[in-house]
mmCIF file of C-alpha atoms in Angstrom:
data_model
loop_
_atom_site.group_PDB
_atom_site.id
_atom_site.type_symbol
_atom_site.label_atom_id
_atom_site.label_comp_id
_atom_site.label_asym_id
_atom_site.label_seq_id
_atom_site.Cartn_x
_atom_site.Cartn_y
_atom_site.Cartn_z
ATOM 1 C CA UNK A 1 55.952 -14.028 -5.688
ATOM 2 C CA UNK A 2 52.732 -13.583 -7.656
ATOM 3 C CA UNK A 3 50.879 -11.820 -4.858
ATOM 4 C CA UNK A 4 53.792 -9.435 -4.359
ATOM 5 C CA UNK A 5 53.958 -8.700 -8.099
ATOM 6 C CA UNK A 6 50.249 -7.967 -8.154
ATOM 7 C CA UNK A 7 50.498 -5.634 -5.173
ATOM 8 C CA UNK A 8 53.350 -3.754 -6.844
ATOM 9 C CA UNK A 9 51.422 -3.612 -10.109
ATOM 10 C CA UNK A 10 48.277 -2.265 -8.457
ATOM 11 C CA UNK A 11 50.275 0.276 -6.440
ATOM 12 C CA UNK A 12 51.783 1.582 -9.648
ATOM 13 C CA UNK A 13 48.485 1.851 -11.439
ATOM 14 C CA UNK A 14 46.744 3.802 -8.721
ATOM 15 C CA UNK A 15 43.400 2.164 -9.264
ATOM 16 C CA UNK A 16 41.487 5.017 -7.648
ATOM 17 C CA UNK A 17 42.563 7.348 -10.443
ATOM 18 C CA UNK A 18 41.941 5.418 -13.616
ATOM 19 C CA UNK A 19 44.068 2.360 -13.038
ATOM 20 C CA UNK A 20 41.445 -0.083 -14.269
ATOM 21 C CA UNK A 21 41.656 1.139 -17.913
ATOM 22 C CA UNK A 22 45.436 0.773 -17.732
ATOM 23 C CA UNK A 23 45.097 -2.800 -16.459
ATOM 24 C CA UNK A 24 42.640 -3.559 -19.253
ATOM 25 C CA UNK A 25 45.201 -2.289 -21.786
ATOM 26 C CA UNK A 26 47.847 -4.579 -20.292
ATOM 27 C CA UNK A 27 45.691 -7.631 -20.964
ATOM 28 C CA UNK A 28 46.857 -7.218 -24.583
ATOM 29 C CA UNK A 29 50.548 -6.677 -23.733
ATOM 30 C CA UNK A 30 53.035 -8.760 -25.710
ATOM 31 C CA UNK A 31 54.567 -10.220 -22.518
ATOM 32 C CA UNK A 32 52.535 -13.115 -21.083
ATOM 33 C CA UNK A 33 53.730 -12.326 -17.543
ATOM 34 C CA UNK A 34 52.222 -8.847 -17.781
ATOM 35 C CA UNK A 35 48.974 -10.216 -19.212
ATOM 36 C CA UNK A 36 48.785 -12.694 -16.315
ATOM 37 C CA UNK A 37 49.264 -10.004 -13.695
ATOM 38 C CA UNK A 38 46.777 -7.711 -15.436
ATOM 39 C CA UNK A 39 44.062 -10.397 -15.586
ATOM 40 C CA UNK A 40 44.647 -11.442 -12.000
ATOM 41 C CA UNK A 41 44.653 -7.816 -10.824
ATOM 42 C CA UNK A 42 41.403 -7.088 -12.605
ATOM 43 C CA UNK A 43 39.846 -10.142 -10.996
ATOM 44 C CA UNK A 44 41.038 -9.166 -7.515
ATOM 45 C CA UNK A 45 40.519 -5.430 -7.558
ATOM 46 C CA UNK A 46 37.767 -4.558 -9.992
ATOM 47 C CA UNK A 47 34.025 -5.061 -9.870
ATOM 48 C CA UNK A 48 33.110 -7.136 -12.903
ATOM 49 C CA UNK A 49 31.004 -4.847 -15.054
ATOM 50 C CA UNK A 50 29.967 -5.731 -18.604
ATOM 51 C CA UNK A 51 33.187 -4.332 -20.090
ATOM 52 C CA UNK A 52 35.397 -6.376 -17.780
ATOM 53 C CA UNK A 53 33.375 -9.513 -18.420
ATOM 54 C CA UNK A 54 34.134 -9.029 -22.123
ATOM 55 C CA UNK A 55 37.831 -8.623 -21.288
ATOM 56 C CA UNK A 56 37.811 -11.867 -19.279
ATOM 57 C CA UNK A 57 35.869 -13.684 -22.018
ATOM 58 C CA UNK A 58 38.335 -12.526 -24.673
ATOM 59 C CA UNK A 59 41.258 -13.633 -22.494
ATOM 60 C CA UNK A 60 39.911 -17.196 -22.573
ATOM 61 C CA UNK A 61 41.403 -17.269 -26.067
ATOM 62 C CA UNK A 62 44.846 -15.982 -25.048
ATOM 63 C CA UNK A 63 47.827 -17.931 -26.366
ATOM 64 C CA UNK A 64 49.158 -18.311 -22.809
ATOM 65 C CA UNK A 65 47.437 -21.123 -20.847
ATOM 66 C CA UNK A 66 47.927 -19.346 -17.522
ATOM 67 C CA UNK A 67 46.157 -16.247 -18.836
ATOM 68 C CA UNK A 68 43.304 -18.450 -20.054
ATOM 69 C CA UNK A 69 43.093 -20.146 -16.669
ATOM 70 C CA UNK A 70 43.183 -16.898 -14.714
ATOM 71 C CA UNK A 71 40.514 -15.402 -16.960
ATOM 72 C CA UNK A 72 38.063 -18.086 -15.840
ATOM 73 C CA UNK A 73 38.053 -16.629 -12.336
ATOM 74 C CA UNK A 74 37.101 -13.154 -13.463
ATOM 75 C CA UNK A 75 34.479 -14.468 -15.844
ATOM 76 C CA UNK A 76 33.104 -16.671 -13.091
ATOM 77 C CA UNK A 77 32.256 -13.615 -11.004
ATOM 78 C CA UNK A 78 30.042 -12.102 -13.709
ATOM 79 C CA UNK A 79 26.297 -11.805 -13.330
ATOM 80 C CA UNK A 80 25.265 -13.910 -16.362
ATOM 81 C CA UNK A 81 26.143 -17.146 -14.634
ATOM 82 C CA UNK A 82 24.848 -19.628 -17.222
ATOM 83 C CA UNK A 83 26.460 -17.912 -20.223
ATOM 84 C CA UNK A 84 29.756 -17.405 -18.388
ATOM 85 C CA UNK A 85 29.821 -21.002 -17.151
ATOM 86 C CA UNK A 86 29.279 -22.240 -20.713
ATOM 87 C CA UNK A 87 32.246 -20.181 -21.920
ATOM 88 C CA UNK A 88 34.430 -21.433 -19.080
ATOM 89 C CA UNK A 89 33.379 -25.049 -19.683
ATOM 90 C CA UNK A 90 34.939 -24.903 -23.150
ATOM 91 C CA UNK A 91 38.340 -24.774 -21.429
ATOM 92 C CA UNK A 92 37.739 -28.205 -19.893
ATOM 93 C CA UNK A 93 39.145 -29.566 -23.163
ATOM 94 C CA UNK A 94 42.007 -27.060 -23.425
ATOM 95 C CA UNK A 95 45.337 -28.604 -24.476
ATOM 96 C CA UNK A 96 47.095 -27.277 -21.341
ATOM 97 C CA UNK A 97 46.483 -28.746 -17.869
ATOM 98 C CA UNK A 98 46.573 -25.383 -16.048
ATOM 99 C CA UNK A 99 43.686 -24.077 -18.141
ATOM 100 C CA UNK A 100 41.620 -27.268 -17.652
ATOM 101 C CA UNK A 101 42.234 -27.251 -13.914
ATOM 102 C CA UNK A 102 41.346 -23.569 -13.523
ATOM 103 C CA UNK A 103 38.197 -24.039 -15.577
ATOM 104 C CA UNK A 104 37.061 -26.926 -13.391
ATOM 105 C CA UNK A 105 37.836 -25.016 -10.195
ATOM 106 C CA UNK A 106 35.980 -21.929 -11.360
ATOM 107 C CA UNK A 107 32.951 -23.978 -12.381
ATOM 108 C CA UNK A 108 32.975 -25.542 -8.929
ATOM 109 C CA UNK A 109 33.198 -22.116 -7.277
ATOM 110 C CA UNK A 110 30.228 -21.030 -9.397
ATOM 111 C CA UNK A 111 28.260 -24.086 -8.312
ATOM 112 C CA UNK A 112 27.838 -25.059 -11.962
ATOM 113 C CA UNK A 113 26.540 -28.591 -11.325
ATOM 114 C CA UNK A 114 25.150 -28.689 -14.856
ATOM 115 C CA UNK A 115 28.738 -29.094 -16.080
ATOM 116 C CA UNK A 116 29.437 -32.173 -13.930
ATOM 117 C CA UNK A 117 29.410 -34.590 -16.910
ATOM 118 C CA UNK A 118 32.172 -32.625 -18.662
ATOM 119 C CA UNK A 119 34.136 -32.211 -15.444
ATOM 120 C CA UNK A 120 33.881 -35.960 -14.730
ATOM 121 C CA UNK A 121 35.777 -36.600 -17.974
ATOM 122 C CA UNK A 122 38.769 -34.918 -16.315
ATOM 123 C CA UNK A 123 38.923 -37.847 -13.888
ATOM 124 C CA UNK A 124 40.610 -39.676 -16.797
ATOM 125 C CA UNK A 125 42.816 -36.761 -17.875
ATOM 126 C CA UNK A 126 46.386 -37.606 -18.925
ATOM 127 C CA UNK A 127 47.715 -35.106 -16.347
ATOM 128 C CA UNK A 128 47.835 -36.377 -12.748
ATOM 129 C CA UNK A 129 47.323 -32.894 -11.303
ATOM 130 C CA UNK A 130 44.179 -32.390 -13.361
ATOM 131 C CA UNK A 131 42.843 -35.802 -12.298
ATOM 132 C CA UNK A 132 43.474 -34.997 -8.638
ATOM 133 C CA UNK A 133 41.863 -31.546 -8.922
ATOM 134 C CA UNK A 134 38.925 -32.966 -10.860
ATOM 135 C CA UNK A 135 38.304 -35.558 -8.154
ATOM 136 C CA UNK A 136 37.914 -32.815 -5.572
ATOM 137 C CA UNK A 137 35.772 -30.639 -7.876
ATOM 138 C CA UNK A 138 33.451 -33.543 -8.705
ATOM 139 C CA UNK A 139 33.085 -34.400 -5.037
ATOM 140 C CA UNK A 140 32.261 -30.782 -4.115
ATOM 141 C CA UNK A 141 29.788 -30.324 -6.964
ATOM 142 C CA UNK A 142 28.052 -33.621 -6.212
ATOM 143 C CA UNK A 143 27.738 -32.567 -2.584
ATOM 144 C CA UNK A 144 26.296 -29.220 -3.673
ATOM 145 C CA UNK A 145 23.825 -30.920 -5.996
ATOM 146 C CA UNK A 146 22.691 -33.182 -3.149
ATOM 147 C CA UNK A 147 22.218 -30.179 -0.865
ATOM 148 C CA UNK A 148 20.169 -28.410 -3.529
ATOM 149 C CA UNK A 149 17.898 -31.436 -3.890
ATOM 150 C CA UNK A 150 17.307 -31.475 -0.139
ATOM 151 C CA UNK A 151 16.255 -27.815 -0.010
#
């Protein structure tokens, strides 16, 4: 359902004629569902320039845990990898499992092996889904670190 909602949202915004500013405005909408779709749309359909990176970084503080989690993906595609990874890593201690899991997954996608100690702590998370996701993330990051050492 989410992919269909995003397609409908993007079709309505007409991204070729100024839709990106509209999506950015919707990141501050009162409805969390709209903020989620806006963040996810920006991540999927916009090149992450400095302004969008700021939007994603600000969304890490959203009251909705899904918005926070989705914002990690957009922030993870920014060019200042170390600074963005540090911001994302703060969500590894978020009170909501979806935000912790998304943060770990984004750090893994970024290859942020420097955050392995914090991610390893999720192996003992109270949420079973987070523990399972963390196990996979740790395994992938450890494999990447080993490959880096070999090259």
